[in-house]
Coordinates of C-alpha atoms in Angstrom, one line a residue:
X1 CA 259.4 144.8 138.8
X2 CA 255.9 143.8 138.5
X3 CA 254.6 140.7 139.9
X4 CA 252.7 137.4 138.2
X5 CA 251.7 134.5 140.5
X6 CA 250.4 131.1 138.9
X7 CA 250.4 127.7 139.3
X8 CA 252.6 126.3 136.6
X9 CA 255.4 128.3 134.8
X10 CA 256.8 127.0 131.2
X11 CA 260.0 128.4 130.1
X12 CA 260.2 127.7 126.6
X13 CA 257.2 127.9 123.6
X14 CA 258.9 125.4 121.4
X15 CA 257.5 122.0 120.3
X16 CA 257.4 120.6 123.8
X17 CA 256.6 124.2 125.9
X18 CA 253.8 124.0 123.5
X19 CA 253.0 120.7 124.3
X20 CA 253.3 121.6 128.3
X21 CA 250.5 124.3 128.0
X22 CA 247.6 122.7 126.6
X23 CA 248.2 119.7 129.1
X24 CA 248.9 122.2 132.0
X25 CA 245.4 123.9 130.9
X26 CA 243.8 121.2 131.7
X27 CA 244.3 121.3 135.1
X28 CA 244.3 125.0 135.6
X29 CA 243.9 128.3 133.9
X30 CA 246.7 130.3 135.9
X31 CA 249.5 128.8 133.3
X32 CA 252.2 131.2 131.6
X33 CA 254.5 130.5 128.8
X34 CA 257.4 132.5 128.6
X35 CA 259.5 133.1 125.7
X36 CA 263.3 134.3 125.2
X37 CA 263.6 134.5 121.4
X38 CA 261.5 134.1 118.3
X39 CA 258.3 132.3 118.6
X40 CA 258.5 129.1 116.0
X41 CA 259.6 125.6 116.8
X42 CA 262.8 124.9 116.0
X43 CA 261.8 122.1 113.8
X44 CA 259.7 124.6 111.4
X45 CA 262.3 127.0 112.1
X46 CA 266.2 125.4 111.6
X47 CA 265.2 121.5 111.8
X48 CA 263.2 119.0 110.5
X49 CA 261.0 121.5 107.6
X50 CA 263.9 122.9 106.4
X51 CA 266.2 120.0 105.9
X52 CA 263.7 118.1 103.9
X53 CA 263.0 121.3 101.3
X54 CA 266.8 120.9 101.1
X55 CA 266.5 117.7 100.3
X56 CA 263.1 117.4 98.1
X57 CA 265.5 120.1 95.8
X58 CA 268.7 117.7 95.9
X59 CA 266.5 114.7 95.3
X60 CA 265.1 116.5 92.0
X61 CA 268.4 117.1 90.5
X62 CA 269.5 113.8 91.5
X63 CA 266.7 112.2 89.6
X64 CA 266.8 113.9 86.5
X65 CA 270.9 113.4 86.4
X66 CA 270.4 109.5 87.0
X67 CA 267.4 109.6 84.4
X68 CA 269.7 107.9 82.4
X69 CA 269.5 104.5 83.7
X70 CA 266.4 104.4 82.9
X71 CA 266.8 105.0 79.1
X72 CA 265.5 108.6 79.6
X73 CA 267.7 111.4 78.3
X74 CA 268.0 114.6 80.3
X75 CA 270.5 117.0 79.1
X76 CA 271.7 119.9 80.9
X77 CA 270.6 119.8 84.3
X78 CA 271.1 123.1 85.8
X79 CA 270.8 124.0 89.7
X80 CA 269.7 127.6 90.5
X81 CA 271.1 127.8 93.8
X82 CA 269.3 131.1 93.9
X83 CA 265.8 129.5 93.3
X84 CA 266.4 126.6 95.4
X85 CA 266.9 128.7 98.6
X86 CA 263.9 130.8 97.9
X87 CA 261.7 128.5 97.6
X88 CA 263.0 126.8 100.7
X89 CA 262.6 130.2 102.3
X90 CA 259.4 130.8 101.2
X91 CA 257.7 127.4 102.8
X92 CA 260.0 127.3 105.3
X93 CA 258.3 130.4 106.5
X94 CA 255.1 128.8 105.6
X95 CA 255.5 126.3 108.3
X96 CA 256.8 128.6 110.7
X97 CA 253.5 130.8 110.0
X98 CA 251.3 127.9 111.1
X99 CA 253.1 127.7 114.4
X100 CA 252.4 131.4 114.8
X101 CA 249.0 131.0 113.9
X102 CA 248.5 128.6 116.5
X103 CA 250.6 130.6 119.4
X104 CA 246.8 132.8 118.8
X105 CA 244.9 130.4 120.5
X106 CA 247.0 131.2 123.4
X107 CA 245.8 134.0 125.2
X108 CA 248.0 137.5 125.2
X109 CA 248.3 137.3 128.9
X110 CA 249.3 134.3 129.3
X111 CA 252.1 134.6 126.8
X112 CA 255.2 136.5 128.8
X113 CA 258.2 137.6 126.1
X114 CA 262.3 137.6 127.9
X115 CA 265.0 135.1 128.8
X116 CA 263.7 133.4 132.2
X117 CA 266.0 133.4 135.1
X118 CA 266.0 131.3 138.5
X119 CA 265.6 133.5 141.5
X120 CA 264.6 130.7 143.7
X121 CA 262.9 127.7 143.5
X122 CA 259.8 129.3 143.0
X123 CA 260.8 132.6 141.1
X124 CA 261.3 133.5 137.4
X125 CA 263.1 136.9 136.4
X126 CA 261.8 137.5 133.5
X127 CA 264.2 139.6 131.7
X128 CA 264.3 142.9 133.9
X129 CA 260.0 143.9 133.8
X130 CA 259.0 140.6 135.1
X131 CA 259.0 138.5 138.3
X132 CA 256.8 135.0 138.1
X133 CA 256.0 132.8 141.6
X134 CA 255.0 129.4 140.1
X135 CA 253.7 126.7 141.8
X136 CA 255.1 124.6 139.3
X137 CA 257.7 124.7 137.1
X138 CA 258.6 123.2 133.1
X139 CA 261.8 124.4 131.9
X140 CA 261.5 123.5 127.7
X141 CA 264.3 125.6 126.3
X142 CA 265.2 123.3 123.5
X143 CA 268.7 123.1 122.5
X144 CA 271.0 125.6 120.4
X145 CA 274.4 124.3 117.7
X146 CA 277.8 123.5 119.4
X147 CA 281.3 122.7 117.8
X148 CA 284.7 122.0 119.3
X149 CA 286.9 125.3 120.4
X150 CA 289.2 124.2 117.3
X151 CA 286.7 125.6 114.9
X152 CA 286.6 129.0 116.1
X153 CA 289.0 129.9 113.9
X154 CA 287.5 129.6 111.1
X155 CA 285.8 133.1 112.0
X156 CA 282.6 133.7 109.4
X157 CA 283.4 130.9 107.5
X158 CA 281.9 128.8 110.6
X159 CA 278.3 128.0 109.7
X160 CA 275.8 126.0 111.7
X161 CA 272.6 124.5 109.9
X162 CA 270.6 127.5 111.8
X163 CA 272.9 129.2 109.4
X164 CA 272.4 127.5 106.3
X165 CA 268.6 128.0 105.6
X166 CA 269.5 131.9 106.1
X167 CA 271.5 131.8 102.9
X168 CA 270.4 133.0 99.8
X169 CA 272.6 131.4 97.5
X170 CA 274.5 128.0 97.4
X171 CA 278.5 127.9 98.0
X172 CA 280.9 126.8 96.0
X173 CA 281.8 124.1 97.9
X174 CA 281.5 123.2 101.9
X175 CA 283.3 121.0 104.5
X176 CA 280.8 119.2 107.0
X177 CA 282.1 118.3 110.4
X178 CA 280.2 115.5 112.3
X179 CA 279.0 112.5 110.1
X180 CA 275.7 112.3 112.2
X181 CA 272.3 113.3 110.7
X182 CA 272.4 117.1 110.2
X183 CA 275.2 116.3 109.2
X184 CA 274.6 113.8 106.4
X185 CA 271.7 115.1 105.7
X186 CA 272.6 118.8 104.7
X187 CA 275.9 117.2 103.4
X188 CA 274.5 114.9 100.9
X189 CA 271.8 117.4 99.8
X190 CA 274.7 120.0 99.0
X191 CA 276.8 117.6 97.4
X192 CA 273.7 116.5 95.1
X193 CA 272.8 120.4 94.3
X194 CA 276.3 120.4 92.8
X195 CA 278.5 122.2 96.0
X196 CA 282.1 120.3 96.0
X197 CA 282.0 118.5 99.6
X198 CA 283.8 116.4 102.3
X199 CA 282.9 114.8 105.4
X200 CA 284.9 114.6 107.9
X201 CA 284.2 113.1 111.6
X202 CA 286.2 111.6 114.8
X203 CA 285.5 108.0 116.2
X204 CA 284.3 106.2 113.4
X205 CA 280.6 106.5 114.1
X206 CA 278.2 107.4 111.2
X207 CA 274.3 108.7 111.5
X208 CA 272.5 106.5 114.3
X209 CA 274.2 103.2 113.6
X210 CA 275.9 101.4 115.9
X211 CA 275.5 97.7 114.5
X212 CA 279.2 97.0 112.6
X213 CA 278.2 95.7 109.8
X214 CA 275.2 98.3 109.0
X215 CA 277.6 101.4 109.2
X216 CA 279.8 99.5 107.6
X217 CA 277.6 99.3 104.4
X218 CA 276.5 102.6 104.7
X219 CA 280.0 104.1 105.0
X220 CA 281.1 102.4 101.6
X221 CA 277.5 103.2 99.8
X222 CA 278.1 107.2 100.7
X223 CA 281.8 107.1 99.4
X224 CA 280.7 106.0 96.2
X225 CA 279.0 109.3 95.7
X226 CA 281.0 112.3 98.0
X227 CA 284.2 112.1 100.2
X228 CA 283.1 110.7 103.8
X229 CA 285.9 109.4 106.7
X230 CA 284.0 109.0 109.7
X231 CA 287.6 108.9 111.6
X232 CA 289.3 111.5 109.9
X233 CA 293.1 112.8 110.6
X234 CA 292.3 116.6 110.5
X235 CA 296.0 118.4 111.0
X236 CA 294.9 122.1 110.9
X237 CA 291.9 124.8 109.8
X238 CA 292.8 128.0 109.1
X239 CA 291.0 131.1 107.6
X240 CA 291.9 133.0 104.6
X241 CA 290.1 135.9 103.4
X242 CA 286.5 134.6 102.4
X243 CA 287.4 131.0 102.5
X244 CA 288.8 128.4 105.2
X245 CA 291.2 125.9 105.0
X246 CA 291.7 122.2 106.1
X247 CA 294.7 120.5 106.2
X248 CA 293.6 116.2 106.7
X249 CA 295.3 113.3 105.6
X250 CA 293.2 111.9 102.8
X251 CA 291.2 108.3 103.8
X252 CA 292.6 105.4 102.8
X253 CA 296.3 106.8 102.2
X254 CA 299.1 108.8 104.2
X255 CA 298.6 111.9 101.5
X256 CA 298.3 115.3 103.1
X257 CA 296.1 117.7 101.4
X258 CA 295.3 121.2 102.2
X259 CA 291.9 121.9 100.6
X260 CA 290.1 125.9 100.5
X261 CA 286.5 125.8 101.2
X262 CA 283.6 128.3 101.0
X263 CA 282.5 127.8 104.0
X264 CA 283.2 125.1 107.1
X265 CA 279.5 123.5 108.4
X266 CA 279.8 122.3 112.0
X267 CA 276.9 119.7 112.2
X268 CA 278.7 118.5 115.8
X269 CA 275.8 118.2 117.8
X270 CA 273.8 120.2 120.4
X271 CA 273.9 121.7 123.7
X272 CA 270.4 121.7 125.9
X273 CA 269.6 125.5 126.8
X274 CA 269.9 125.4 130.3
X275 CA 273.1 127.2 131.5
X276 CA 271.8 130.7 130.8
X277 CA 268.9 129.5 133.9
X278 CA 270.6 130.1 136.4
X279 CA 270.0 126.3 137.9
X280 CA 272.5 127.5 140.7
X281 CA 269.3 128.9 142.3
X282 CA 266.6 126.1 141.6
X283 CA 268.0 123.5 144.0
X284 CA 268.2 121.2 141.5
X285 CA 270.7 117.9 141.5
X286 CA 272.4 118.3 138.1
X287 CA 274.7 116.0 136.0
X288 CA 277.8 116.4 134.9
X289 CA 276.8 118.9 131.9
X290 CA 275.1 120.7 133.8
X291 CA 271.5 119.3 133.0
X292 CA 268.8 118.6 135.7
X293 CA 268.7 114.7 136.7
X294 CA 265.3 113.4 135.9
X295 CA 262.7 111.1 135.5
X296 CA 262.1 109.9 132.2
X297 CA 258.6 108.7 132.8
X298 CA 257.0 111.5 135.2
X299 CA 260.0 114.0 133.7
X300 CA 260.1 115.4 137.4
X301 CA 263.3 116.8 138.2
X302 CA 265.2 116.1 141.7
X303 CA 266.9 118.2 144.3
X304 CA 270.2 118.7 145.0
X305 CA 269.4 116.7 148.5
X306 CA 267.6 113.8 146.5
X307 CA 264.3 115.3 147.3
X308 CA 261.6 114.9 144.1
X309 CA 261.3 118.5 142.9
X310 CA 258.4 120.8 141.8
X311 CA 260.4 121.2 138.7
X312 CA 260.2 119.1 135.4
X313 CA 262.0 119.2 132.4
X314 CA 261.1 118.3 129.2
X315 CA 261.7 118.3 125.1
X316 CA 265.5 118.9 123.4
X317 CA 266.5 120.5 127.4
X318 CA 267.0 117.5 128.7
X319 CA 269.1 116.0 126.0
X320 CA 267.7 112.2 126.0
X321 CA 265.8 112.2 122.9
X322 CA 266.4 115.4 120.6
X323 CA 263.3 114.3 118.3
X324 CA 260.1 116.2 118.0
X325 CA 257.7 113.6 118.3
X326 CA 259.5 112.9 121.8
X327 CA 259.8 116.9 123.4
X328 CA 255.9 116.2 121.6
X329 CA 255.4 113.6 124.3
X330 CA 257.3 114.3 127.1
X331 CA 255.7 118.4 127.2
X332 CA 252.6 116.9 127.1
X333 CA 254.0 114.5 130.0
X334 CA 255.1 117.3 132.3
X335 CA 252.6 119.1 131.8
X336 CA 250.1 117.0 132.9
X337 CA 252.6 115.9 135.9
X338 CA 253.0 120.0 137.0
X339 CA 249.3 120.3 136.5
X340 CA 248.0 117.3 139.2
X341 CA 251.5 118.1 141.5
X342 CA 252.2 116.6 144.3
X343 CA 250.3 113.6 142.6
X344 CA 251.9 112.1 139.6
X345 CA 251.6 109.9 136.7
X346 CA 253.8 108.0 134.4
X347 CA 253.5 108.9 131.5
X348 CA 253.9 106.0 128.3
X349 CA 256.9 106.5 126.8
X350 CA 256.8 104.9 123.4
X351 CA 259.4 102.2 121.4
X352 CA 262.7 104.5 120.3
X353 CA 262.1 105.4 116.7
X354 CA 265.1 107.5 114.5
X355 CA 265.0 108.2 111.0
X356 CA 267.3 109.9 108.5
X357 CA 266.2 111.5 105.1
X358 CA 269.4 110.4 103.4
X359 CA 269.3 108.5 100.1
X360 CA 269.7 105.2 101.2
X361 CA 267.5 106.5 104.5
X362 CA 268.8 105.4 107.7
X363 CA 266.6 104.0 110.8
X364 CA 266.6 102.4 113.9
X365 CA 264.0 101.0 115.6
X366 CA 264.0 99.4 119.5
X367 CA 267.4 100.5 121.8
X368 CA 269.8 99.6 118.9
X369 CA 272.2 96.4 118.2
X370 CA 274.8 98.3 121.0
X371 CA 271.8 98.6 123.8
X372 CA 270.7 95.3 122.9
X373 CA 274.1 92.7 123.2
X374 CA 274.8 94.4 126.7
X375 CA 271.3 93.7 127.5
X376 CA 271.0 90.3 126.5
X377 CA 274.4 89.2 125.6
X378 CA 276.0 87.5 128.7
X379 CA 274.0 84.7 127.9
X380 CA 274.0 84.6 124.0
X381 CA 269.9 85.9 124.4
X382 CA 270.5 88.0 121.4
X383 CA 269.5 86.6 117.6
X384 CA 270.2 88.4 114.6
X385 CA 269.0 88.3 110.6
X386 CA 269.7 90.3 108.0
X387 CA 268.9 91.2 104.6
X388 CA 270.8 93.5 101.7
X389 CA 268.8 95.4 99.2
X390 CA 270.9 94.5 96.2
X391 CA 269.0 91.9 94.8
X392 CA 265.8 92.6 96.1
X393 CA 263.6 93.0 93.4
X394 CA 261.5 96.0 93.6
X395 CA 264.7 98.1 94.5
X396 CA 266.3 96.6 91.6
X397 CA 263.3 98.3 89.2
X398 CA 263.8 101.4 91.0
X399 CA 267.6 101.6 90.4
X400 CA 267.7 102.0 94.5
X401 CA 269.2 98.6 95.1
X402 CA 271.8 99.7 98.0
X403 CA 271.8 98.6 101.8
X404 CA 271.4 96.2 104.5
X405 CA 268.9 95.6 107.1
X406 CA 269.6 94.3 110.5
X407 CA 266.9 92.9 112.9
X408 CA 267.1 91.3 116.5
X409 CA 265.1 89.0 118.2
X410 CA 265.0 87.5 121.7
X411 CA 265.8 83.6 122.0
X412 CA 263.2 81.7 123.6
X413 CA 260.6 83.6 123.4
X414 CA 261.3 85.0 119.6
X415 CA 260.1 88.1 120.4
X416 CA 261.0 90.8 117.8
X417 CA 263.3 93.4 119.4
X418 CA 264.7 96.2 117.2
X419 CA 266.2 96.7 114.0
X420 CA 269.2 98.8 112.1
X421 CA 268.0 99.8 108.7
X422 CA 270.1 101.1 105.6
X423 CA 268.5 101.0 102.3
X424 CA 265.6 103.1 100.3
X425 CA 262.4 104.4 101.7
X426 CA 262.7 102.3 104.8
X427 CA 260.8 105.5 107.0
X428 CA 258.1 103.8 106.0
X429 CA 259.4 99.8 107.5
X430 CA 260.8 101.5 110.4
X431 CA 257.4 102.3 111.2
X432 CA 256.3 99.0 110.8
X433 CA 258.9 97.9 113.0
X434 CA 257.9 100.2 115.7
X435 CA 254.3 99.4 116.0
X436 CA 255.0 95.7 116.1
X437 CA 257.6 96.5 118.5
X438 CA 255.4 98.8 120.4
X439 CA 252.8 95.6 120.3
X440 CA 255.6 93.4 122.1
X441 CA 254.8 90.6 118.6
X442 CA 257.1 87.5 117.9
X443 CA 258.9 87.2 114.7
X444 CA 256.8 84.6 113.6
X445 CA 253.7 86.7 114.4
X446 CA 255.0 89.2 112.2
X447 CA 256.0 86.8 109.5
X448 CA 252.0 85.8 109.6
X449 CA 251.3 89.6 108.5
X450 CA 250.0 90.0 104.8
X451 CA 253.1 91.1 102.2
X452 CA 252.4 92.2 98.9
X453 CA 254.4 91.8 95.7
X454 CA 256.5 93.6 94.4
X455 CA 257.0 95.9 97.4
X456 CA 260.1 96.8 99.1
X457 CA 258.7 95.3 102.0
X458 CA 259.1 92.1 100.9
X459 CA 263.0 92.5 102.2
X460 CA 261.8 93.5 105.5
X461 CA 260.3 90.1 105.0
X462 CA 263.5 88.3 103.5
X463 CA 265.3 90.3 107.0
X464 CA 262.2 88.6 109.3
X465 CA 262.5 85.3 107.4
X466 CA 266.5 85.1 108.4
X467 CA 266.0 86.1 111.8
X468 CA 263.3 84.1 112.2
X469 CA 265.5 81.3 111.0
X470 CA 268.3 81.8 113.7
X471 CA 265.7 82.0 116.3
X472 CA 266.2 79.0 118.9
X473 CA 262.5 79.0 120.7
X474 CA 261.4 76.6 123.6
X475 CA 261.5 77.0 127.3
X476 CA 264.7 75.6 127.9
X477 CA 265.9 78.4 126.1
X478 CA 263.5 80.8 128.1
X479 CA 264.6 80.0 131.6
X480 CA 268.1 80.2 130.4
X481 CA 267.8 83.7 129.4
X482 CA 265.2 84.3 132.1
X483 CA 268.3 83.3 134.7
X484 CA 271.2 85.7 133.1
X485 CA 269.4 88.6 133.4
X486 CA 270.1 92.0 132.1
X487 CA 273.9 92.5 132.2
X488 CA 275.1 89.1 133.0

């Protein structure tokens, strides 16, 4: 088997292997990047491109149907699911051309194609025509679709969403497992293209909310427009001929219903791509998944024995934050860390920042209302405001005058701490949120920030205004809070 040596080895040319390279470059031109499958991020891919081409189509047909409220007559909608799924196809492979296009700039010989494969601390099999001695080493395998065993049986009527940008047609109708955002996402898009839908998940939770009263709101606003029980009573799945079917008790009664669907959709989450490694042979300390323990601000991995390794970890591998603009930063992290090793540097690690394209759009901005009360609420540190979209006025023009925003802010020192946001366009105020965040301001320094009329920002405002309201500032209140301490 022939022989590469280099400094710095990255398994993985997605978003964040990607990322790796051009900081490891930096430091050294003896850098590889190896590849298993098909060169292409999995956001341009099966993610993020995709999804919204799914939805940009959905949000059309959507439009024109609700046209009416508006006083504008549109007759005879008509979805060609046939078009629709070209189209996606066609710029879908558009974006994934671009990545291409840019895997040029990286020279052939430093491009190695096979599934990598722990030898040793040090050594890579490279499928069976390669063997790599790396100094250092960035395992960025990104993550693949996993579902409960349960679902197996539904045979090839079990779909994933890498699936569902391979189809060429839309189904008939679809059940979505996992209320989370593939699975809300692609789920409400379906529904809106016309496929008969229902949601079904286990728990309770819904999308990225863990503040009560904001998934509360949400859950009621999606049930007015396609079947959704976050904590659904799912008896049996079964598969018959081209269809599967689910046997549930139907929400808010004791009725059974056994319902036939085209296809079942398991949007159930992901699994990082690191038990096809062989880990056993890096002499790395791994949790209980399976996945290398880590730093999250150098994203060096330790050894079994405690030791800090040669080995980092970055992107959708290490399952913290599945996210592109995070595997974004944290390649370009460990990169840079593998490129200076033994010396290393912490890398900035910016405010969490989530986002769902649903219609109200989700967000959450800061560690979330959860995160938060165990942080600060032994000592009743934690203040909260709101505000509900359905009186605010430029969503009531708009006829998008659903959802409630939740924002948090620090006692004492009224510093501005995160938000839950449920209501329409607020991608755009959950940016807001994050850069003031990010810029540790108060609520009343935020307040002091120029609003214009009529924006929908002027709820965000109405959401500041009540926090800022329940806000009880003044040093009393700081040593207090200064004296509980996190987790008191």
């Amino acid at each position: 088997m022939p022989q590469r040596e280099v400094d710095i080895a990255i398994i993985g040319a997605g978003t964040a292997g990607l990322s790796a390279w051009h900081a490891a470059r930096k430091h050294s031109d003896r850098v590889v990047l190896i590849e298993g499958g098909e060169y292409g991020t999995t956001c341009a891919r099966v993610g993020c491109m995709p999804s919204k081409l799914l939805i940009a189509a959905a949000e059309a047909a959507h439009l024109a149907r609700d046209a009416g409220g508006f006083g504008i007559k549109v007759s005879g909608v008509e979805v060609d699911g046939a078009a629709v799924m070209a189209r996606l196809k066609q710029e879908r492979d558009g974006f994934v051309g671009q990545v291409l296009k840019s895997m040029q700039r990286i020279p052939e010989q430093d491009r190695i194609t096979g599934h990598a494969r722990f030898e040793d601390p040090h050594t890579l099999a490279v499928g069976d025509h390669t063997r790599v001695t790396a100094h250092t080493i960035i395992i960025a395998t990104g993550s693949r679709p996993t579902w409960p065993d349960m679902f197996d049986v539904a045979g090839d009527r079990l779909v994933t969403n890498d699936d569902v940008f391979e189809w060429d047609n839309l189904p008939r109708s679809v059940a979505v497992f996992g209320p989370g955002v593939v699975g809300l996402e692609l789920g409400q898009a379906l529904h809106r293209l016309g496929v008969r839908l229902r949601v079904f998940g286990v728990g309770g939770a819904l999308g990225p909310f863990k503040d009560v009263a904001v998934r509360d709101n949400a859950e009621a606003t999606f049930n007015e427009e396609f079947y959704i029980d976050p904590d659904a009573k799912v008896e049996r799945i079964e598969h018959d001929g081209d269809a599967v079917l689910v046997t549930f008790v139907e929400r808010g009664s004791e009725r059974t219903f056994t319902e036939r669907f085209d296809y079942l959709l398991a949007a159930t989450g992901r699994r990082p791509n690191v038990d096809r490694l062989g880990l056993e042979n890096a002499g790395l300390a791994l949790d209980d998944e399976g996945v290398p323990r880590f730093n999250r601000f150098t994203l060096q991995c330790r050894n079994a024995d405690d030791d800090p390794s040669h080995v980092f970890i970055a992107g959708d591998a290490n399952q913290e934050l599945p996210l592109l603009h995070e595997a974004n930063s944290e390649g370009r992290i460990a990169g840079d860390n593998a490129g200076r090793f033994p010396e290393l540097r912490a890398g900035r690690r910016n405010v969490p920042l989530a986002i769902v394209f649903t219609e109200p759009q989700m967000a959450t901005v800061g560690d979330g209302y959860a995160e938060l009360e165990k942080h600060l609420g032994g000592c009743d540190c934690l203040a909260v405001g709101e505000a509900s979209f359905e009186d605010q006025g430029r969503a009531v023009v708009m006829r998008q005058n659903r959802g409630l925003m939740r924002l948090y802010g620090e006692h004492g020192s009224g510093q501005f701490l995160g938000a839950e946001l449920f209501g329409p366009r607020v991608e755009h105020m959950a940016h807001l949120l994050a850069w003031a965040l990010e810029q540790k301001l108060t609520v009343g320094q935020m307040l002091a920030m120029p609003w214009y009329h009529p924006v929908l920002e002027e709820g965000l405002r109405s959401g500041l205004r009540d926090l800022n309201a329940s806000l009880q500032l003044g040093p009393a209140i700081t040593e207090r809070c200064m004296e509980c301490g996190p987790g008191d």
